[in-house]
Short mmCIF file of C-alpha atoms in Angstrom, two decimals:
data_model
loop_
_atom_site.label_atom_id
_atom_site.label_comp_id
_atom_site.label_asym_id
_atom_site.label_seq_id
_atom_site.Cartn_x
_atom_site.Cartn_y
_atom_site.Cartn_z
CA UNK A 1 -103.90 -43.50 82.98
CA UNK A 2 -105.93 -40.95 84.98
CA UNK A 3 -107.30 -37.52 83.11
CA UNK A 4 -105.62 -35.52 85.63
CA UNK A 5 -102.74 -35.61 87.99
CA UNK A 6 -104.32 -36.51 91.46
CA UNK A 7 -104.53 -33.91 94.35
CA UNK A 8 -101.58 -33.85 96.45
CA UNK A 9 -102.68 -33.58 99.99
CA UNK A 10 -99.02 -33.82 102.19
CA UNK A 11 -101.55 -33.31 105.46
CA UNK A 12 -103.21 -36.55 105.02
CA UNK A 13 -100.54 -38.38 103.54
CA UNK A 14 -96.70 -38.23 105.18
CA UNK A 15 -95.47 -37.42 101.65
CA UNK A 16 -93.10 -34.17 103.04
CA UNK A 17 -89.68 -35.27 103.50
CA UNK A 18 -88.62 -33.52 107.02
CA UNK A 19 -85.55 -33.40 108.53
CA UNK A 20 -86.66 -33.89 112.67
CA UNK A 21 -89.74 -33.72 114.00
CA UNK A 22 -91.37 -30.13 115.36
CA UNK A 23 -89.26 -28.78 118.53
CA UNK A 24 -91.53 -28.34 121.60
CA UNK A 25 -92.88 -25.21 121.92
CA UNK A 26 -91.88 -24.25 118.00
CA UNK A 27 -94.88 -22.99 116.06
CA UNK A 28 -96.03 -25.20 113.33
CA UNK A 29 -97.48 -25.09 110.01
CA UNK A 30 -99.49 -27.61 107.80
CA UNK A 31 -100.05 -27.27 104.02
CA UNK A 32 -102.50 -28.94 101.65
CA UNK A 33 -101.14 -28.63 98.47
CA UNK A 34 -103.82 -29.30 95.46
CA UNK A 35 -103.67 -29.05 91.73
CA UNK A 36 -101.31 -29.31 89.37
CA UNK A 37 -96.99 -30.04 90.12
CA UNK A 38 -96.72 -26.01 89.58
CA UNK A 39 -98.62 -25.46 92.16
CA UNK A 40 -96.61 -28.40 94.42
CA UNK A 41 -93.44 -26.30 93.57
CA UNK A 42 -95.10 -23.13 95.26
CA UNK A 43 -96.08 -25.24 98.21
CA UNK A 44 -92.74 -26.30 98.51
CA UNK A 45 -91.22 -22.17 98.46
CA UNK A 46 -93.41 -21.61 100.38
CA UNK A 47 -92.38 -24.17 103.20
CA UNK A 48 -88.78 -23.81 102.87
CA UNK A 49 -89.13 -19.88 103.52
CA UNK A 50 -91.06 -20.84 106.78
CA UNK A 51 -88.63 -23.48 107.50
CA UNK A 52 -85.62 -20.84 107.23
CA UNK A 53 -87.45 -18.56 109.31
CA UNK A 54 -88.25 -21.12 112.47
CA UNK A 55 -91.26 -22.52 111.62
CA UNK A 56 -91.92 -26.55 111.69
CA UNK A 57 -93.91 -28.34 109.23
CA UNK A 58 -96.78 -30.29 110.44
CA UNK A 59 -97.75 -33.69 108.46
CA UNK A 60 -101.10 -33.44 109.66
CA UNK A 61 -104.28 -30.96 110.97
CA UNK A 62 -104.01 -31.58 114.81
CA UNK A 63 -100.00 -31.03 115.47
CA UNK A 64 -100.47 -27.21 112.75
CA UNK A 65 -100.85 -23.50 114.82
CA UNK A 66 -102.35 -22.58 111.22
CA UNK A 67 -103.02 -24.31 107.58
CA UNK A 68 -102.06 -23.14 104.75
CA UNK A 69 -104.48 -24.48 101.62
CA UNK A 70 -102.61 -24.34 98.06
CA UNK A 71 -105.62 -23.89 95.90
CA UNK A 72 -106.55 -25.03 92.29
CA UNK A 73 -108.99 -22.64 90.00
CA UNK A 74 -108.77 -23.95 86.77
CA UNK A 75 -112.18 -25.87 86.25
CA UNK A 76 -115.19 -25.59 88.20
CA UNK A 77 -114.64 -28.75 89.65
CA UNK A 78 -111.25 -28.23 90.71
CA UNK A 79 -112.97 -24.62 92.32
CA UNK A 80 -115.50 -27.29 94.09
CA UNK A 81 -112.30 -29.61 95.58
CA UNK A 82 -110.55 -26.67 97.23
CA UNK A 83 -113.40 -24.72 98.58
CA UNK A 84 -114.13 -28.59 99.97
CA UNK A 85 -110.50 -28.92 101.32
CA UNK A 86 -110.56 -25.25 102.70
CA UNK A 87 -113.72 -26.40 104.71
CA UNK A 88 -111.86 -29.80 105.88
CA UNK A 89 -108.94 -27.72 107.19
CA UNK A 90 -111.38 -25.00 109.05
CA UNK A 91 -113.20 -27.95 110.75
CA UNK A 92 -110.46 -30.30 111.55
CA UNK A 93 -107.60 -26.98 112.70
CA UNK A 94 -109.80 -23.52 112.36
CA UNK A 95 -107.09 -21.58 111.43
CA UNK A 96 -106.69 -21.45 107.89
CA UNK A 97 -104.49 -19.36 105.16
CA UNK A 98 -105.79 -19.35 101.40
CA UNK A 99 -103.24 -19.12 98.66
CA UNK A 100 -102.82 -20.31 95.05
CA UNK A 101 -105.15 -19.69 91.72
CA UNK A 102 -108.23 -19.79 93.83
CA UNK A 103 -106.82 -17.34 95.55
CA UNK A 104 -107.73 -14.66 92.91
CA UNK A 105 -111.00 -14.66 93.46
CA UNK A 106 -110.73 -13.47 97.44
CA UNK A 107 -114.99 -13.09 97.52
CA UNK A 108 -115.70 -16.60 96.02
CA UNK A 109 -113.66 -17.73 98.90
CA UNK A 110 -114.77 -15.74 101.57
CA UNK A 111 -118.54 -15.93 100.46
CA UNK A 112 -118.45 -20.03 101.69
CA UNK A 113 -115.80 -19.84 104.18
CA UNK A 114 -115.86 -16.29 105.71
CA UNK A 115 -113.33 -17.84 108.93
CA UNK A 116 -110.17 -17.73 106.69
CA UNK A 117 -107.75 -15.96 108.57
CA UNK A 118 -106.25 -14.43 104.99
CA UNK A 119 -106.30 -15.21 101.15
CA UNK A 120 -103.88 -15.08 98.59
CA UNK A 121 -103.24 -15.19 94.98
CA UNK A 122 -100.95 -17.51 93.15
CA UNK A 123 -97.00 -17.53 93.79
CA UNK A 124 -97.92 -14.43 95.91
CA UNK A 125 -95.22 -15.60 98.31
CA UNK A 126 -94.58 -12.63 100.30
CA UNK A 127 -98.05 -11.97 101.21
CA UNK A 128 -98.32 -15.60 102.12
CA UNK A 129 -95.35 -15.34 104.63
CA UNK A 130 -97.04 -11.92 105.86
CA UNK A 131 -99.95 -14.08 107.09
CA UNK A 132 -98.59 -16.65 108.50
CA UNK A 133 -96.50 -14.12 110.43
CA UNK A 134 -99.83 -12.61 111.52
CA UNK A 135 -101.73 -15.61 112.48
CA UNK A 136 -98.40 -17.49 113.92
CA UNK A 137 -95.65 -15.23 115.24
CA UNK A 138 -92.11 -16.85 114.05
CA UNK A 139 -89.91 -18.14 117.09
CA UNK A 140 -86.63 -18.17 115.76
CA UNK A 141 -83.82 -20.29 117.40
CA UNK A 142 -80.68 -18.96 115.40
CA UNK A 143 -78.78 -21.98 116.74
CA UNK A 144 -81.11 -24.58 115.44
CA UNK A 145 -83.12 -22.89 112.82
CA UNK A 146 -80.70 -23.67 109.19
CA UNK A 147 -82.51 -23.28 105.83
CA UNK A 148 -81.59 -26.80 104.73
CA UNK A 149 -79.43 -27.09 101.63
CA UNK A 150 -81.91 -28.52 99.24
CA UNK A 151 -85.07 -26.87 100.99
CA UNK A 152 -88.42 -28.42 102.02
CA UNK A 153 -89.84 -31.12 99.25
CA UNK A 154 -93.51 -32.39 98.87
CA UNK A 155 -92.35 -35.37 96.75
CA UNK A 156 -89.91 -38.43 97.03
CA UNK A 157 -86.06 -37.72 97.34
CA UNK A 158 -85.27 -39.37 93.77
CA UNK A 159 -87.25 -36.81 92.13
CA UNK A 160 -88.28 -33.05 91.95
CA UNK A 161 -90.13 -30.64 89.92
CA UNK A 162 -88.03 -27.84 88.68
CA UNK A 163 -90.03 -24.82 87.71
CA UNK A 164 -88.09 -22.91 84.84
CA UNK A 165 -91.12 -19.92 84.30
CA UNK A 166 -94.79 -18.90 85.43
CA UNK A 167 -97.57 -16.92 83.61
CA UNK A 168 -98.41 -17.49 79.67
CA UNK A 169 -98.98 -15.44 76.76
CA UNK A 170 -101.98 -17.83 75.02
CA UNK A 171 -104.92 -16.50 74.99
CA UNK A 172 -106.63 -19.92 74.96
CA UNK A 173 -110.48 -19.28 74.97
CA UNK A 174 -111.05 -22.37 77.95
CA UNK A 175 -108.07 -21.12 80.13
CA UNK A 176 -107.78 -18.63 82.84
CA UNK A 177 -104.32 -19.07 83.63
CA UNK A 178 -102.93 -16.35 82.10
CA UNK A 179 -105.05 -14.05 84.08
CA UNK A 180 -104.30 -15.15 87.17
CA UNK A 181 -100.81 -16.48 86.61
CA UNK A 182 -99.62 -13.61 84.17
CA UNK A 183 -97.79 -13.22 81.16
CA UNK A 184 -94.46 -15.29 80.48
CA UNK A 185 -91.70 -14.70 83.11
CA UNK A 186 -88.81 -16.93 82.77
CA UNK A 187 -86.54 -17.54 85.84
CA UNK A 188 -82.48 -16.63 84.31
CA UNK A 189 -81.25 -19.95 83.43
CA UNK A 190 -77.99 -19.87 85.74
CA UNK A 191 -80.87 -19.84 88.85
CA UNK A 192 -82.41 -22.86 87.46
CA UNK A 193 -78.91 -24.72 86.60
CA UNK A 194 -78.52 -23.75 90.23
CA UNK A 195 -81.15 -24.98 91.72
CA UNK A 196 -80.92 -28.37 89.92
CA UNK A 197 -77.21 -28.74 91.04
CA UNK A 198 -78.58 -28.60 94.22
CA UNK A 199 -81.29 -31.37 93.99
CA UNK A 200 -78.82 -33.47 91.98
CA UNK A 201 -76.40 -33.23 94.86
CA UNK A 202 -78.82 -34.03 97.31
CA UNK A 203 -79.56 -37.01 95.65
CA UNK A 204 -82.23 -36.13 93.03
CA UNK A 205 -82.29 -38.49 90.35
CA UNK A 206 -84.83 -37.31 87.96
CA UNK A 207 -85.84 -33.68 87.23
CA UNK A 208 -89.24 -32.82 85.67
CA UNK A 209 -89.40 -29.78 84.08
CA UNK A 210 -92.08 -27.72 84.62
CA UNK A 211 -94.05 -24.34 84.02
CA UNK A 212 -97.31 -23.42 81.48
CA UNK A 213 -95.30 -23.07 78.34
CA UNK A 214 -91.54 -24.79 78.36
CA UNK A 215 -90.86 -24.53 74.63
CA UNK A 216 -91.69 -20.18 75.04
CA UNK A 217 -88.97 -20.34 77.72
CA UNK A 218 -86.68 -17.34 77.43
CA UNK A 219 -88.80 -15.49 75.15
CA UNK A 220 -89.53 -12.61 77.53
CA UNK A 221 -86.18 -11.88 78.55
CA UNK A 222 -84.67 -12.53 74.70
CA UNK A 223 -82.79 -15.91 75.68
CA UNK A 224 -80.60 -13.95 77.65
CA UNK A 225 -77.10 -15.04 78.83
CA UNK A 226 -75.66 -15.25 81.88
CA UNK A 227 -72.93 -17.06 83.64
CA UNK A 228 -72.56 -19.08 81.15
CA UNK A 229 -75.91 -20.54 80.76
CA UNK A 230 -78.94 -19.30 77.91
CA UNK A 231 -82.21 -19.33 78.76
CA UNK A 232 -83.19 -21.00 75.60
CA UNK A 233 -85.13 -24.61 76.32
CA UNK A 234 -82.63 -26.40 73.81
CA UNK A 235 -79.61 -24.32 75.59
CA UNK A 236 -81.41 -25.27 79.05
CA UNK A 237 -82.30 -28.85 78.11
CA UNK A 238 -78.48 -29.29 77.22
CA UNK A 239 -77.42 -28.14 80.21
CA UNK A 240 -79.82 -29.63 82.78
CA UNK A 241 -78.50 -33.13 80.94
CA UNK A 242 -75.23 -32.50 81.21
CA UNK A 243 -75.82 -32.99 85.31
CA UNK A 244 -76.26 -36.70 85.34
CA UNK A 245 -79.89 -37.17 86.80
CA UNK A 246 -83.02 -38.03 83.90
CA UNK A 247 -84.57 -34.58 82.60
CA UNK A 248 -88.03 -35.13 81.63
CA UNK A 249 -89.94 -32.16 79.68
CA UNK A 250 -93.85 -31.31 80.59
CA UNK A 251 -95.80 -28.65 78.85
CA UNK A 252 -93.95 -28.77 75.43
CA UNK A 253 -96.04 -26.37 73.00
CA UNK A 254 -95.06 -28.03 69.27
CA UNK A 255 -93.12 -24.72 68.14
CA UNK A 256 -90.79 -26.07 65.19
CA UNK A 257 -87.79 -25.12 67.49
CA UNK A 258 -88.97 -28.87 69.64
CA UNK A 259 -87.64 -30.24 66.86
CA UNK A 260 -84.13 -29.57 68.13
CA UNK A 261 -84.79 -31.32 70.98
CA UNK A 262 -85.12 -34.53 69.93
CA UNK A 263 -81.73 -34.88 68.93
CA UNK A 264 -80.77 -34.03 72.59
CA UNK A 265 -83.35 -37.56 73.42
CA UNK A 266 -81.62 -39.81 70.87
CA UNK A 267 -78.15 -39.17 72.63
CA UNK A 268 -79.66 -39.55 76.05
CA UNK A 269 -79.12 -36.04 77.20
CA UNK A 270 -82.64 -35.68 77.93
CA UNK A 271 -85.39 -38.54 78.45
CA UNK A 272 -87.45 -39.37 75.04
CA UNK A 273 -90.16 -37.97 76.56
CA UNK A 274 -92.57 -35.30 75.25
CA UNK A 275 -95.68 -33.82 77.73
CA UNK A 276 -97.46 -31.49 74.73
CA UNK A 277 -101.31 -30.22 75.15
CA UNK A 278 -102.76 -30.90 71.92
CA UNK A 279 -106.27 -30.09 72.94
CA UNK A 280 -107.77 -31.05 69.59
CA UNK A 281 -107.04 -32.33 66.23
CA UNK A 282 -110.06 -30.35 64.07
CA UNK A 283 -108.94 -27.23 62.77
CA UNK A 284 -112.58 -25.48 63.21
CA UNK A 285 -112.21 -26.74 66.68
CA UNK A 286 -108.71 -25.39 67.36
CA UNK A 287 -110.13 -21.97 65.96
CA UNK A 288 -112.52 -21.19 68.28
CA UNK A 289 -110.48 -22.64 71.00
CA UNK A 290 -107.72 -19.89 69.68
CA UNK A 291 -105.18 -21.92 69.22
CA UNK A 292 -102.94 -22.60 66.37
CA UNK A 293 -104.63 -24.94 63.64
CA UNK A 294 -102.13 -27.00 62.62
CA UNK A 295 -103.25 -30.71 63.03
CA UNK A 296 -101.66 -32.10 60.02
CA UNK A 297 -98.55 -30.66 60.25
CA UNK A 298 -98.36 -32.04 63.52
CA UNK A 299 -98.52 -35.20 62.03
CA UNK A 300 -95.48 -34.79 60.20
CA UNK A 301 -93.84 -33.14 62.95
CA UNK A 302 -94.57 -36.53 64.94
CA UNK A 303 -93.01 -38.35 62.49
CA UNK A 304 -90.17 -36.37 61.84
CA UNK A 305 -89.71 -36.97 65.82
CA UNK A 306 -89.78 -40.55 65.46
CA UNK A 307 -87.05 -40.84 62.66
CA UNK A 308 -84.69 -39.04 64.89
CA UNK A 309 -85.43 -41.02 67.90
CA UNK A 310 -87.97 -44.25 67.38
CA UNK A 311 -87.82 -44.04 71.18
CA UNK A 312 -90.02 -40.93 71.68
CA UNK A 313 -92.97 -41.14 74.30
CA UNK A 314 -95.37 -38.46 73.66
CA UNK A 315 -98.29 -37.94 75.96
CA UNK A 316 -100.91 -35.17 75.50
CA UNK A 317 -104.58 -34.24 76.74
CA UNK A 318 -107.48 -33.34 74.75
CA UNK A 319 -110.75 -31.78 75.48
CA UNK A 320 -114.21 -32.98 74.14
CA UNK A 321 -117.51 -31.32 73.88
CA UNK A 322 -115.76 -28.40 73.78
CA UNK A 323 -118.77 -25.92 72.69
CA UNK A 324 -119.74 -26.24 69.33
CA UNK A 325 -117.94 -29.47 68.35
CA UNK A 326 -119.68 -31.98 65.83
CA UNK A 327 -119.69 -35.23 65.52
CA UNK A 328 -117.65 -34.61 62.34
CA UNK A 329 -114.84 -32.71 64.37
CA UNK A 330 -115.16 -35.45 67.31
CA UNK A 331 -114.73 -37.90 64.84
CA UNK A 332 -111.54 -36.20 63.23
CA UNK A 333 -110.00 -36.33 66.30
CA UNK A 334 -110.31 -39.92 66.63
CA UNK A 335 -109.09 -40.57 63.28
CA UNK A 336 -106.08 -38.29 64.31
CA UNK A 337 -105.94 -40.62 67.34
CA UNK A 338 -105.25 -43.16 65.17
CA UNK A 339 -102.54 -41.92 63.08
CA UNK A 340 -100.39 -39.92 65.78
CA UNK A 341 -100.23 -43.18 67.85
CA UNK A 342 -99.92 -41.49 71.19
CA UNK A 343 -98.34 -43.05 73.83
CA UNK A 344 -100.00 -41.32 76.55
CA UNK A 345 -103.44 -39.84 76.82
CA UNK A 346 -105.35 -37.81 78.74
CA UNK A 347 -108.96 -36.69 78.18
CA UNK A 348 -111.30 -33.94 79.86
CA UNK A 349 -114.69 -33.36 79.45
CA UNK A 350 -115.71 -29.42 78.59
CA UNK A 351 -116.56 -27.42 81.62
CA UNK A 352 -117.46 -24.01 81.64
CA UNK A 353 -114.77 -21.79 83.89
CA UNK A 354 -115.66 -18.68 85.80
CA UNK A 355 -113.66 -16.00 83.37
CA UNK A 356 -112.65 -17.85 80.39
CA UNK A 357 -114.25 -16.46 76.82
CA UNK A 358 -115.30 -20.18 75.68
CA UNK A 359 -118.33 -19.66 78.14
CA UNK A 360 -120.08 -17.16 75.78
CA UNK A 361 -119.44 -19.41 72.49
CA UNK A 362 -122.53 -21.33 71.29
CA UNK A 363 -123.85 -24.31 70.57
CA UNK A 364 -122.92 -25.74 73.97
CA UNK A 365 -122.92 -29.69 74.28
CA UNK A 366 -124.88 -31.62 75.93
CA UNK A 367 -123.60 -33.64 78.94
CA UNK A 368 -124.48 -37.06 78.02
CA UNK A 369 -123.23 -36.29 74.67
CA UNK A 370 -119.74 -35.05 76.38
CA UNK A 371 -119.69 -38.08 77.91
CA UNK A 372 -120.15 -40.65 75.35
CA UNK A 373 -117.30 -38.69 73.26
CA UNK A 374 -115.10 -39.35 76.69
CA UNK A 375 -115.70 -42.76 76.56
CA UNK A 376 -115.44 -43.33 73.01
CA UNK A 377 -111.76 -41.27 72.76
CA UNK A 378 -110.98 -43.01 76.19
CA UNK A 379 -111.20 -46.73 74.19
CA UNK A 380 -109.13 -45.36 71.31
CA UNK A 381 -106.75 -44.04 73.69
CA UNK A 382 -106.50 -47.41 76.09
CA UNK A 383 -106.27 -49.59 72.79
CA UNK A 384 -103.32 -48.03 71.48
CA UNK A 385 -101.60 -48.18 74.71
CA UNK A 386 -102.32 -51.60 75.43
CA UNK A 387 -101.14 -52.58 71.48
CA UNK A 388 -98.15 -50.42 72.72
CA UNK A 389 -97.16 -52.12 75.97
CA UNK A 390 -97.99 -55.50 74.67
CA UNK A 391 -95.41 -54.86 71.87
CA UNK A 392 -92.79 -54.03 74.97
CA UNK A 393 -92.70 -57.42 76.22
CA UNK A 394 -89.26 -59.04 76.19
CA UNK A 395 -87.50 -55.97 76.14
CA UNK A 396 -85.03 -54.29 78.85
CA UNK A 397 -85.95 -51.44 80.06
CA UNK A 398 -84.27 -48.83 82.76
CA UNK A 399 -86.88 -47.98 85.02
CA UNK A 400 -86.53 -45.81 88.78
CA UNK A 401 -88.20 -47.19 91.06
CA UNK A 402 -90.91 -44.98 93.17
CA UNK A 403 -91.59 -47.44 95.83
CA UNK A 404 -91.37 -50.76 97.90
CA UNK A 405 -93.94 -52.28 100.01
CA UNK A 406 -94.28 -54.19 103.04
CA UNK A 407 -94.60 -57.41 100.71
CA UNK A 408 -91.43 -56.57 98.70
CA UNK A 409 -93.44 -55.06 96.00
CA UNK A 410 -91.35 -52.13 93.68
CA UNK A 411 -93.95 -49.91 91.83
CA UNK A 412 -91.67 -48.03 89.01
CA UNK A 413 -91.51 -46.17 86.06
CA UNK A 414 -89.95 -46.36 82.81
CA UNK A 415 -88.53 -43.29 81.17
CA UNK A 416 -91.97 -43.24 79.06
CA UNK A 417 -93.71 -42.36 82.72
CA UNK A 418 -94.29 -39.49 85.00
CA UNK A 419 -95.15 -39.78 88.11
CA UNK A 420 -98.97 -39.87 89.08
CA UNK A 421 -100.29 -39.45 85.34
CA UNK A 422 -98.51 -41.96 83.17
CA UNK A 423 -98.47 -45.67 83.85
CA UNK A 424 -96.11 -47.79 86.22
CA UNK A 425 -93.93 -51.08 86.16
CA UNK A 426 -93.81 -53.84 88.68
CA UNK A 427 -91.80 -55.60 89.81
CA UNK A 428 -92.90 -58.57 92.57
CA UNK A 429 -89.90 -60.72 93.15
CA UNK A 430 -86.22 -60.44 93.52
CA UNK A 431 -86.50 -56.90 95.20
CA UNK A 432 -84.63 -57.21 98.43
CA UNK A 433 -81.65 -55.95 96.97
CA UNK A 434 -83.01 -52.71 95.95
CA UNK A 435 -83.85 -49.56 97.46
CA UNK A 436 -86.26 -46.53 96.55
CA UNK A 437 -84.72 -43.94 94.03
CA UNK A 438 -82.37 -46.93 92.13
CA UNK A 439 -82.40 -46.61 88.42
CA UNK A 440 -82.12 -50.61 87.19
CA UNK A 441 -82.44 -52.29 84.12
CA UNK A 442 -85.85 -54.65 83.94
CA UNK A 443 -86.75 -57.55 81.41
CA UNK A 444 -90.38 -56.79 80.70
CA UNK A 445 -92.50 -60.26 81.14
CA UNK A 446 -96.45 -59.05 80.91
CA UNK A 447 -98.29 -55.65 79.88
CA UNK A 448 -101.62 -54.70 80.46
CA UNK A 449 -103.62 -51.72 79.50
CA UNK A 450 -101.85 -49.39 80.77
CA UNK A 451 -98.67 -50.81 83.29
CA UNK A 452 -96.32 -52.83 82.92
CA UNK A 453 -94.40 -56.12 84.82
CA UNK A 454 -90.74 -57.34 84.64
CA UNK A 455 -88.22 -58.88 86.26
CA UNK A 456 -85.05 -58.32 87.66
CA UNK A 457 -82.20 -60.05 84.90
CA UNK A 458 -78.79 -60.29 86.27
CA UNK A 459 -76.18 -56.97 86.96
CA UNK A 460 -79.67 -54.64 86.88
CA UNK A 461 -78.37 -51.87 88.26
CA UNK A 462 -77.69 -48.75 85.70
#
């Protein structure tokens, strides 16, 4: 159970699903995409837009005219991984195009890696296009060159992110998102029924809901209502099950309206799945974090969730040594640990960000001090999850299976697990029969700390 999504580099991995290989003589882009899955759904506009306009998409540095880098600025060490990545891509192709959060800081970039051809700031998708344009004139074939119907994807065909809003209107003390993302703008909820019509009819069998705040969904454009469809996240969450695939929520804020959602999970409209960033559990903590210090009602709220639908997977991510925590607060949020029962955890250590109002707080902590909190919440965390898992064993579970390798191995997940953050199931006999992207029914036979095993019983298929 990893504290952070991995970085998703298509270049160096054949993870973009393409259509035919490059033309000869048709100009050709690459993209690293890093960060988080909103930033993978940018990657993947972008791409699409180049695809529509002639361009082919190059799964690696050599066969690219140019390379696009999809940066990540949240932490200091995500800053560090795509300045590295941006220096990989000007060694290994020279021509390189900056876009993403890094992006809005143009001199940080340019002050290490002054050959950029352009930079760009997040889901800045026009002035992306304008460089590539610039660096790589378009060759358009008009009778080969078709946008394809479900557009250019970074990620398997059985699933796809589905970005529903961007910006934020926290004001969280440790995050920069909001100025460099903006304030809430929700996409009209016919274009996002839309668009997941599409992916469901291209084969799409799970859609994971994305933006920076999925519960405030709406709110800027007063849940307004349009071809039928309200662009309210119970209204949307309705209507995104209604289309047959699994519809997993991320970046759930605990407003009391979530509590409308769970009955949507108990009838299986939506996956009993809840992605909400706690952060803390102290309400001093919270405070000076500026965010809302509610702990103990969240408790109940948990449990109110539970009675509805004893199902429920929540996963959340906390910080530690966050500046001016005590032992005291530290040790309130283990004790919170221990009565919210998480399924799913994920843990960062405090780092300063270039921007964000925590720097300036006081009473900073001290690294080895951050870390020993780490490893102490990170044993809390991976004992309830293993007590979980363990208590899993002999039951059936659907699960949709990611993968199958060479030695008829299926790596899956259950509908407690997103990909790359949660956990997996596997599954290493009786496989031959199945394919990527099937949804089947598994008896569980072992756990471990954090994945699970099972077996294929007889009719598995959902």
């Amino acid at each position: 159970m990893s504290q952070n999504p991995p970085s998703l580099r298509p270049d160096l991995a054949p993870r973009a699903r393409l259509t035919e290989p490059p033309r000869h003589g048709q100009p050709t882009i690459g993209m690293v995409s890093l960060g988080c899955p909103k930033a993978l759904v940018d990657s993947e506009r972008i791409l699409t837009r180049l695809r529509a306009e002639g361009y082919g998409i190059s799964p690696d540095y050599t066969g690219a005219d140019a390379v696009i880098v999809n940066t990540c600025g949240f932490l200091d060490s995500a800053k560090a991984e795509s300045l590295e990545a941006i220096g990989e891509a000007l060694t290994e192709n020279g021509r390189v195009i900056v876009t993403g959060c890094l992006g809005a800081e143009p001199d940080y970039i340019t002050g290490v890696h002054p050959r950029v051809l352009a930079v760009t700031g997040p889901h800045q998708y026009e002035q992306v296009l304008d460089a590539v344009h610039a660096a790589v004139p378009p060759a358009p074939d008009p009778f080969i060159d078709l946008l394809p119907a479900s557009g250019v994807s970074l990620t398997p065909r059985h699933y796809s992110y589905l970005k529903i809003s961007e910006g934020c209107n926290h004001k969280c003390k440790f995050c920069i998102i909001p100025d460099m993302r903006g304030r809430l703008a929700s996409r009209p909820a016919h274009a996002v029924i839309r668009e997941a019509e599409k992916l469901v009819e291209s084969g799409v069998r799970e859609l994971l809901v994305i933006s920076q705040d999925t519960s405030a969904y709406g709110v800027d454009i007063k849940h307004a209502e349009a071809n039928g469809h309200r662009a309210h996240i119970t209204d949307l969450a309705r209507d995104l099950g209604s289309l047959g695939a699994w519809v997993r929520l991320h970046y759930v804020y605990p407003y009391p309206h979530v509590r409308d959602l769970i009955p949507l999970m108990a009838e299986g409209l939506v996956l009993p799945y809840l992605d909400i960033p706690f952060q803390h559990a102290h309400p001093d903590t919270l405070k000076r974090m500026a965010r809302p210090a509610a702990a103990a009602r969240t408790l109940d709220e948990i449990a109110a969730w539970r009675a509805i639908c004893p199902d429920i997977a929540l996963r959340s991510t906390f910080i530690v040594g966050y500046p001016g925590e005590t032992e005291a607060e530290f040790q309130t949020l283990l004790d919170w640990l221990d009565e919210a029962q998480l399924d799913r955890v994920g843990c960062f250590q405090y780092e300063n960000v270039a921007g964000a109002r925590s720097n300036a707080l006081p009473d900073h902590v001290e690294p080895e001090v951050k870390q020993d909190r780490w490893d102490r919440f990170m044993a809390k965390a991976q004992a309830i999850s293993e007590a979980k898992l363990a208590a899993k064993v002999g039951q059936h579970l659907d699960v949709i299976i990611d993968d199958i390798d060479e030695d008829g191995i299926a790596t899956c997940r259950t509908k407690a697990d997103a990909p790359e953050i949660d956990g997996n199931l596997f599954i290493d006999e009786g496989t031959q029969d199945l394919s990527v992207g099937d949804i089947v029914t598994v008896e569980v036979d072992e756990a471990g700390e954090y994945d699970l095993w099972g077996r294929i019983p007889p009719h598995p298929r959902a």
